[in-house]
PDB file of C-alpha atoms in Angstrom:
ATOM      1  CA  MET A 624      11.251 -12.654  23.310  1.00 42.00           C
ATOM      2  CA  LEU A 625       7.642 -12.929  22.167  1.00 49.00           C
ATOM      3  CA  ARG A 626       7.051 -15.929  24.445  1.00 45.00           C
ATOM      4  CA  ILE A 627       8.346 -13.911  27.429  1.00 43.00           C
ATOM      5  CA  LEU A 628       6.059 -10.988  26.630  1.00 45.00           C
ATOM      6  CA  LEU A 629       3.069 -13.299  26.323  1.00 44.00           C
ATOM      7  CA  PHE A 630       3.958 -15.134  29.530  1.00 45.00           C
ATOM      8  CA  GLU A 631       4.037 -11.859  31.432  1.00 44.00           C
ATOM      9  CA  LYS A 632       0.484 -11.143  30.357  1.00 46.00           C
ATOM     10  CA  GLY A 633      -0.736 -14.465  31.797  1.00 48.00           C
ATOM     11  CA  GLY A 634      -3.982 -16.071  30.684  1.00 53.00           C
ATOM     12  CA  HIS A 635      -4.217 -18.450  27.754  1.00 72.00           C
ATOM     13  CA  MET A 636      -0.578 -18.400  26.710  1.00 78.00           C
ATOM     14  CA  GLU A 637      -0.096 -22.108  25.992  1.00 85.00           C
ATOM     15  CA  GLU A 638      -3.273 -22.411  23.930  1.00 86.00           C
ATOM     16  CA  PHE A 639      -2.456 -19.211  22.046  1.00 86.00           C
ATOM     17  CA  MET A 640       1.142 -20.297  21.383  1.00 87.00           C
ATOM     18  CA  GLN A 641       0.002 -23.663  20.008  1.00 86.00           C
ATOM     19  CA  CYS A 642      -2.326 -21.939  17.555  1.00 87.00           C
ATOM     20  CA  TYR A 643       0.252 -19.283  16.673  1.00 86.00           C
ATOM     21  CA  GLU A 644       3.150 -21.669  16.074  1.00 87.00           C
ATOM     22  CA  LYS A 645       1.088 -23.583  13.487  1.00 87.00           C
ATOM     23  CA  ILE A 646       0.556 -20.505  11.338  1.00 87.00           C
ATOM     24  CA  TYR A 647       3.690 -18.404  11.925  1.00 86.00           C
ATOM     25  CA  PRO A 648       5.285 -19.292   8.563  1.00 86.00           C
ATOM     26  CA  GLN A 649       2.124 -18.206   6.726  1.00 85.00           C
ATOM     27  CA  LEU A 650       1.940 -14.991   8.735  1.00 87.00           C
ATOM     28  CA  TYR A 651       5.540 -14.113   8.059  1.00 86.00           C
ATOM     29  CA  ARG A 652       5.378 -14.947   4.321  1.00 83.00           C
ATOM     30  CA  THR A 653       2.258 -12.835   3.902  1.00 82.00           C
ATOM     31  CA  ALA A 654       3.715  -9.919   5.870  1.00 84.00           C
ATOM     32  CA  TRP A 655       7.035 -10.077   4.013  1.00 82.00           C
ATOM     33  CA  PHE A 656       5.349 -10.150   0.647  1.00 77.00           C
ATOM     34  CA  TYR A 657       3.095  -7.262   1.588  1.00 76.00           C
ATOM     35  CA  MET A 658       5.795  -5.146   3.272  1.00 79.00           C
ATOM     36  CA  GLN A 659       8.773  -6.122   1.030  1.00 76.00           C
ATOM     37  CA  ASN A 660      11.080  -5.556   3.990  1.00 78.00           C
ATOM     38  CA  GLN A 661      12.212  -8.181   6.503  1.00 83.00           C
ATOM     39  CA  GLN A 662      12.238  -5.901   9.554  1.00 85.00           C
ATOM     40  CA  GLU A 663       8.873  -4.356   8.717  1.00 84.00           C
ATOM     41  CA  ALA A 664       7.384  -7.819   8.144  1.00 85.00           C
ATOM     42  CA  GLU A 665       8.705  -9.091  11.469  1.00 89.00           C
ATOM     43  CA  ASP A 666       7.411  -5.989  13.239  1.00 89.00           C
ATOM     44  CA  ALA A 667       3.989  -6.313  11.605  1.00 89.00           C
ATOM     45  CA  VAL A 668       3.744  -9.961  12.670  1.00 90.00           C
ATOM     46  CA  GLN A 669       4.811  -9.100  16.216  1.00 90.00           C
ATOM     47  CA  ASP A 670       2.287  -6.236  16.413  1.00 90.00           C
ATOM     48  CA  ALA A 671      -0.453  -8.520  15.127  1.00 90.00           C
ATOM     49  CA  VAL A 672       0.449 -11.319  17.538  1.00 90.00           C
ATOM     50  CA  LEU A 673       0.484  -9.040  20.554  1.00 89.00           C
ATOM     51  CA  SER A 674      -2.812  -7.511  19.547  1.00 89.00           C
ATOM     52  CA  ALA A 675      -4.360 -10.934  18.963  1.00 89.00           C
ATOM     53  CA  TYR A 676      -3.087 -12.279  22.264  1.00 88.00           C
ATOM     54  CA  GLU A 677      -4.700  -9.415  24.152  1.00 87.00           C
ATOM     55  CA  LYS A 678      -8.051 -10.303  22.558  1.00 87.00           C
ATOM     56  CA  PHE A 679      -7.612 -14.093  22.376  1.00 87.00           C
ATOM     57  CA  TYR A 680     -10.175 -14.632  25.127  1.00 83.00           C
ATOM     58  CA  GLN A 681     -12.808 -13.060  22.836  1.00 84.00           C
ATOM     59  CA  LEU A 682     -12.301 -15.657  20.095  1.00 84.00           C
ATOM     60  CA  ARG A 683     -15.073 -18.184  20.689  1.00 85.00           C
ATOM     61  CA  ASP A 684     -14.267 -20.620  17.881  1.00 85.00           C
ATOM     62  CA  LYS A 685     -10.582 -21.502  18.107  1.00 82.00           C
ATOM     63  CA  GLU A 686     -10.891 -23.291  14.729  1.00 82.00           C
ATOM     64  CA  LYS A 687     -11.126 -19.839  13.151  1.00 83.00           C
ATOM     65  CA  PHE A 688      -7.878 -18.678  14.747  1.00 86.00           C
ATOM     66  CA  SER A 689      -5.941 -18.715  11.465  1.00 85.00           C
ATOM     67  CA  ALA A 690      -8.393 -16.504   9.563  1.00 82.00           C
ATOM     68  CA  TRP A 691      -8.867 -14.232  12.570  1.00 86.00           C
ATOM     69  CA  MET A 692      -5.114 -13.854  13.020  1.00 88.00           C
ATOM     70  CA  MET A 693      -4.607 -13.185   9.305  1.00 85.00           C
ATOM     71  CA  GLN A 694      -7.248 -10.458   9.375  1.00 83.00           C
ATOM     72  CA  ILE A 695      -5.417  -8.766  12.239  1.00 88.00           C
ATOM     73  CA  LEU A 696      -2.122  -9.070  10.332  1.00 87.00           C
ATOM     74  CA  VAL A 697      -3.618  -7.608   7.150  1.00 83.00           C
ATOM     75  CA  ASN A 698      -4.859  -4.605   9.122  1.00 82.00           C
ATOM     76  CA  ARG A 699      -1.454  -4.141  10.776  1.00 86.00           C
ATOM     77  CA  CYS A 700       0.347  -4.348   7.433  1.00 83.00           C
ATOM     78  CA  ARG A 701      -1.952  -1.740   5.917  1.00 79.00           C
ATOM     79  CA  LYS A 702      -1.404   0.581   8.848  1.00 82.00           C
ATOM     80  CA  ARG A 703       2.381   0.090   8.814  1.00 80.00           C
ATOM     81  CA  ARG A 704       2.598   0.674   5.042  1.00 75.00           C
ATOM     82  CA  LYS A 705       0.783   4.000   5.383  1.00 71.00           C
ATOM     83  CA  VAL A 706       3.277   5.130   8.015  1.00 68.00           C
ATOM     84  CA  TRP A 707       6.234   3.611   6.143  1.00 56.00           C
ATOM     85  CA  PHE A 708       5.454   5.360   2.841  1.00 54.00           C
ATOM     86  CA  ARG A 709       5.178   8.677   4.625  1.00 51.00           C
ATOM     87  CA  ARG A 710       8.737   8.378   5.934  1.00 46.00           C
ATOM     88  CA  GLU A 711      10.477   6.532   3.054  1.00 44.00           C
ATOM     89  CA  GLU A 712      11.269   8.044  -0.312  1.00 41.00           C
ATOM     90  CA  ASP A 713      11.512   4.747  -2.184  1.00 40.00           C
ATOM     91  CA  ILE A 714      10.390   1.187  -1.724  1.00 40.00           C
ATOM     92  CA  GLN A 715      13.376  -0.686  -0.351  1.00 48.00           C
ATOM     93  CA  GLU A 716      14.847  -3.107  -2.865  1.00 56.00           C
ATOM     94  CA  LEU A 717      15.685  -6.717  -2.165  1.00 53.00           C
ATOM     95  CA  SER A 718      18.999  -7.197  -0.384  1.00 61.00           C
ATOM     96  CA  PRO A 719      21.828  -8.854  -2.378  1.00 64.00           C
ATOM     97  CA  SER A 720      21.485 -12.093  -0.436  1.00 63.00           C
ATOM     98  CA  GLN A 721      17.723 -12.180  -1.067  1.00 55.00           C
ATOM     99  CA  GLU A 722      18.328 -11.547  -4.780  1.00 53.00           C
ATOM    100  CA  ARG A 723      20.770 -14.471  -4.956  1.00 54.00           C
ATOM    101  CA  GLU A 724      18.296 -16.788  -3.250  1.00 52.00           C
ATOM    102  CA  LEU A 725      15.519 -15.705  -5.573  1.00 45.00           C
ATOM    103  CA  SER A 726      17.622 -16.094  -8.705  1.00 44.00           C
ATOM    104  CA  GLU A 727      18.573 -19.622  -7.652  1.00 48.00           C
ATOM    105  CA  GLU A 728      14.909 -20.555  -7.445  1.00 43.00           C
ATOM    106  CA  MET A 729      13.754 -18.940 -10.695  1.00 40.00           C
ATOM    107  CA  ASP A 730      14.842 -16.700 -13.494  1.00 46.00           C
ATOM    108  CA  PHE A 731      15.365 -13.328 -11.833  1.00 45.00           C
ATOM    109  CA  ALA A 732      14.159 -11.356 -14.834  1.00 50.00           C
ATOM    110  CA  MET A 733      10.794 -13.095 -14.698  1.00 59.00           C
ATOM    111  CA  ALA A 734      10.592 -12.646 -10.935  1.00 62.00           C
ATOM    112  CA  SER A 735      11.259  -8.925 -11.334  1.00 62.00           C
ATOM    113  CA  ALA A 736       8.592  -8.629 -13.994  1.00 65.00           C
ATOM    114  CA  VAL A 737       6.077 -10.487 -11.854  1.00 74.00           C
ATOM    115  CA  LYS A 738       6.935  -8.314  -8.851  1.00 75.00           C
ATOM    116  CA  GLN A 739       6.560  -5.137 -10.881  1.00 76.00           C
ATOM    117  CA  VAL A 740       3.216  -6.261 -12.304  1.00 81.00           C
ATOM    118  CA  PHE A 741       2.051  -7.361  -8.850  1.00 82.00           C
ATOM    119  CA  TRP A 742       2.751  -3.901  -7.421  1.00 83.00           C
ATOM    120  CA  GLU A 743       0.764  -2.315 -10.272  1.00 85.00           C
ATOM    121  CA  LEU A 744      -2.368  -4.029  -8.970  1.00 89.00           C
ATOM    122  CA  LYS A 745      -4.726  -2.160  -6.665  1.00 91.00           C
ATOM    123  CA  GLU A 746      -4.062  -2.720  -2.955  1.00 88.00           C
ATOM    124  CA  GLU A 747      -7.055  -5.002  -2.467  1.00 90.00           C
ATOM    125  CA  GLU A 748      -6.095  -7.089  -5.508  1.00 91.00           C
ATOM    126  CA  ARG A 749      -2.537  -7.440  -4.171  1.00 89.00           C
ATOM    127  CA  MET A 750      -3.840  -8.581  -0.799  1.00 88.00           C
ATOM    128  CA  ILE A 751      -6.155 -11.175  -2.363  1.00 92.00           C
ATOM    129  CA  VAL A 752      -3.390 -12.573  -4.567  1.00 89.00           C
ATOM    130  CA  ALA A 753      -0.879 -12.587  -1.690  1.00 87.00           C
ATOM    131  CA  LEU A 754      -3.265 -14.334   0.700  1.00 88.00           C
ATOM    132  CA  SER A 755      -4.054 -16.959  -1.899  1.00 88.00           C
ATOM    133  CA  VAL A 756      -0.598 -17.560  -3.343  1.00 84.00           C
ATOM    134  CA  PHE A 757       1.617 -17.024  -0.294  1.00 79.00           C
ATOM    135  CA  GLY A 758      -0.802 -17.628   2.535  1.00 81.00           C
ATOM    136  CA  GLY A 759      -2.445 -20.652   0.946  1.00 84.00           C
ATOM    137  CA  TYR A 760      -5.926 -19.400   1.805  1.00 88.00           C
ATOM    138  CA  THR A 761      -9.030 -20.340  -0.155  1.00 90.00           C
ATOM    139  CA  SER A 762     -11.283 -17.659  -1.596  1.00 90.00           C
ATOM    140  CA  GLN A 763     -13.831 -18.479   1.133  1.00 91.00           C
ATOM    141  CA  GLU A 764     -11.218 -17.871   3.852  1.00 91.00           C
ATOM    142  CA  ILE A 765     -10.008 -14.675   2.168  1.00 92.00           C
ATOM    143  CA  ALA A 766     -13.599 -13.441   2.051  1.00 92.00           C
ATOM    144  CA  GLY A 767     -13.772 -13.906   5.823  1.00 90.00           C
ATOM    145  CA  ILE A 768     -10.430 -12.196   6.409  1.00 88.00           C
ATOM    146  CA  LEU A 769     -11.313  -9.176   4.265  1.00 89.00           C
ATOM    147  CA  ASN A 770     -15.011  -9.085   5.232  1.00 90.00           C
ATOM    148  CA  LYS A 771     -16.117  -9.413   1.608  1.00 92.00           C
ATOM    149  CA  ASN A 772     -18.506 -11.656  -0.293  1.00 94.00           C
ATOM    150  CA  HIS A 773     -16.984 -14.969  -1.417  1.00 91.00           C
ATOM    151  CA  SER A 774     -17.999 -14.464  -5.048  1.00 93.00           C
ATOM    152  CA  THR A 775     -16.529 -10.946  -5.016  1.00 94.00           C
ATOM    153  CA  ILE A 776     -13.184 -12.347  -3.854  1.00 94.00           C
ATOM    154  CA  ARG A 777     -13.213 -15.016  -6.572  1.00 92.00           C
ATOM    155  CA  SER A 778     -13.982 -12.417  -9.248  1.00 93.00           C
ATOM    156  CA  LYS A 779     -11.325  -9.987  -8.042  1.00 94.00           C
ATOM    157  CA  TYR A 780      -8.754 -12.791  -7.815  1.00 92.00           C
ATOM    158  CA  ARG A 781      -9.453 -13.915 -11.402  1.00 92.00           C
ATOM    159  CA  ARG A 782      -9.357 -10.326 -12.677  1.00 94.00           C
ATOM    160  CA  ALA A 783      -6.095  -9.619 -10.831  1.00 91.00           C
ATOM    161  CA  LEU A 784      -4.451 -12.713 -12.298  1.00 89.00           C
ATOM    162  CA  GLN A 785      -5.758 -11.806 -15.742  1.00 91.00           C
ATOM    163  CA  LYS A 786      -4.324  -8.275 -15.418  1.00 90.00           C
ATOM    164  CA  MET A 787      -0.968  -9.713 -14.395  1.00 85.00           C
ATOM    165  CA  LYS A 788      -1.003 -12.192 -17.275  1.00 84.00           C
ATOM    166  CA  GLU A 789      -1.867  -9.502 -19.835  1.00 83.00           C
ATOM    167  CA  ARG A 790       0.885  -7.185 -18.583  1.00 80.00           C
ATOM    168  CA  LEU A 791       3.457  -9.981 -18.568  1.00 72.00           C
ATOM    169  CA  GLU A 792       2.598 -10.991 -22.155  1.00 69.00           C
ATOM    170  CA  VAL A 793       3.258  -7.532 -23.566  1.00 51.00           C
TER     171      VAL A 793
END
């Protein structure tokens, strides 16, 4: 469906699709972790992709596509979460099938504790940790995505991990 929508817009579709297909798994993992809902994550990725495609011609350095695309996704996720929390009473829990998959990979109790501690972090700390752990981005790349100083990102990342560690040890 996405390919059809992009084709209808014309332009740089093939070049865009090549760049996009390389990073889709990272985009989806980051969106899912941030949104904690499969449909919302898919919608956020689709919104980000459509927005990026419309402005793809403005990207001068195609080597920076990944960071540029991630920055667009982060902004879309933030916007969607604001809307989502206005209309939802509770954060949606993991589905039973997702819980089974997670428990097969690791001890579910620990995963739940880590998830709870993660969500206790400030929004910016959560985004930095998610981009690093799930997106595989370096602190330098995260600094570019979030428009922050590289050393600030490193410090916030270390502090966020330290907070999580301290809360998990209690």
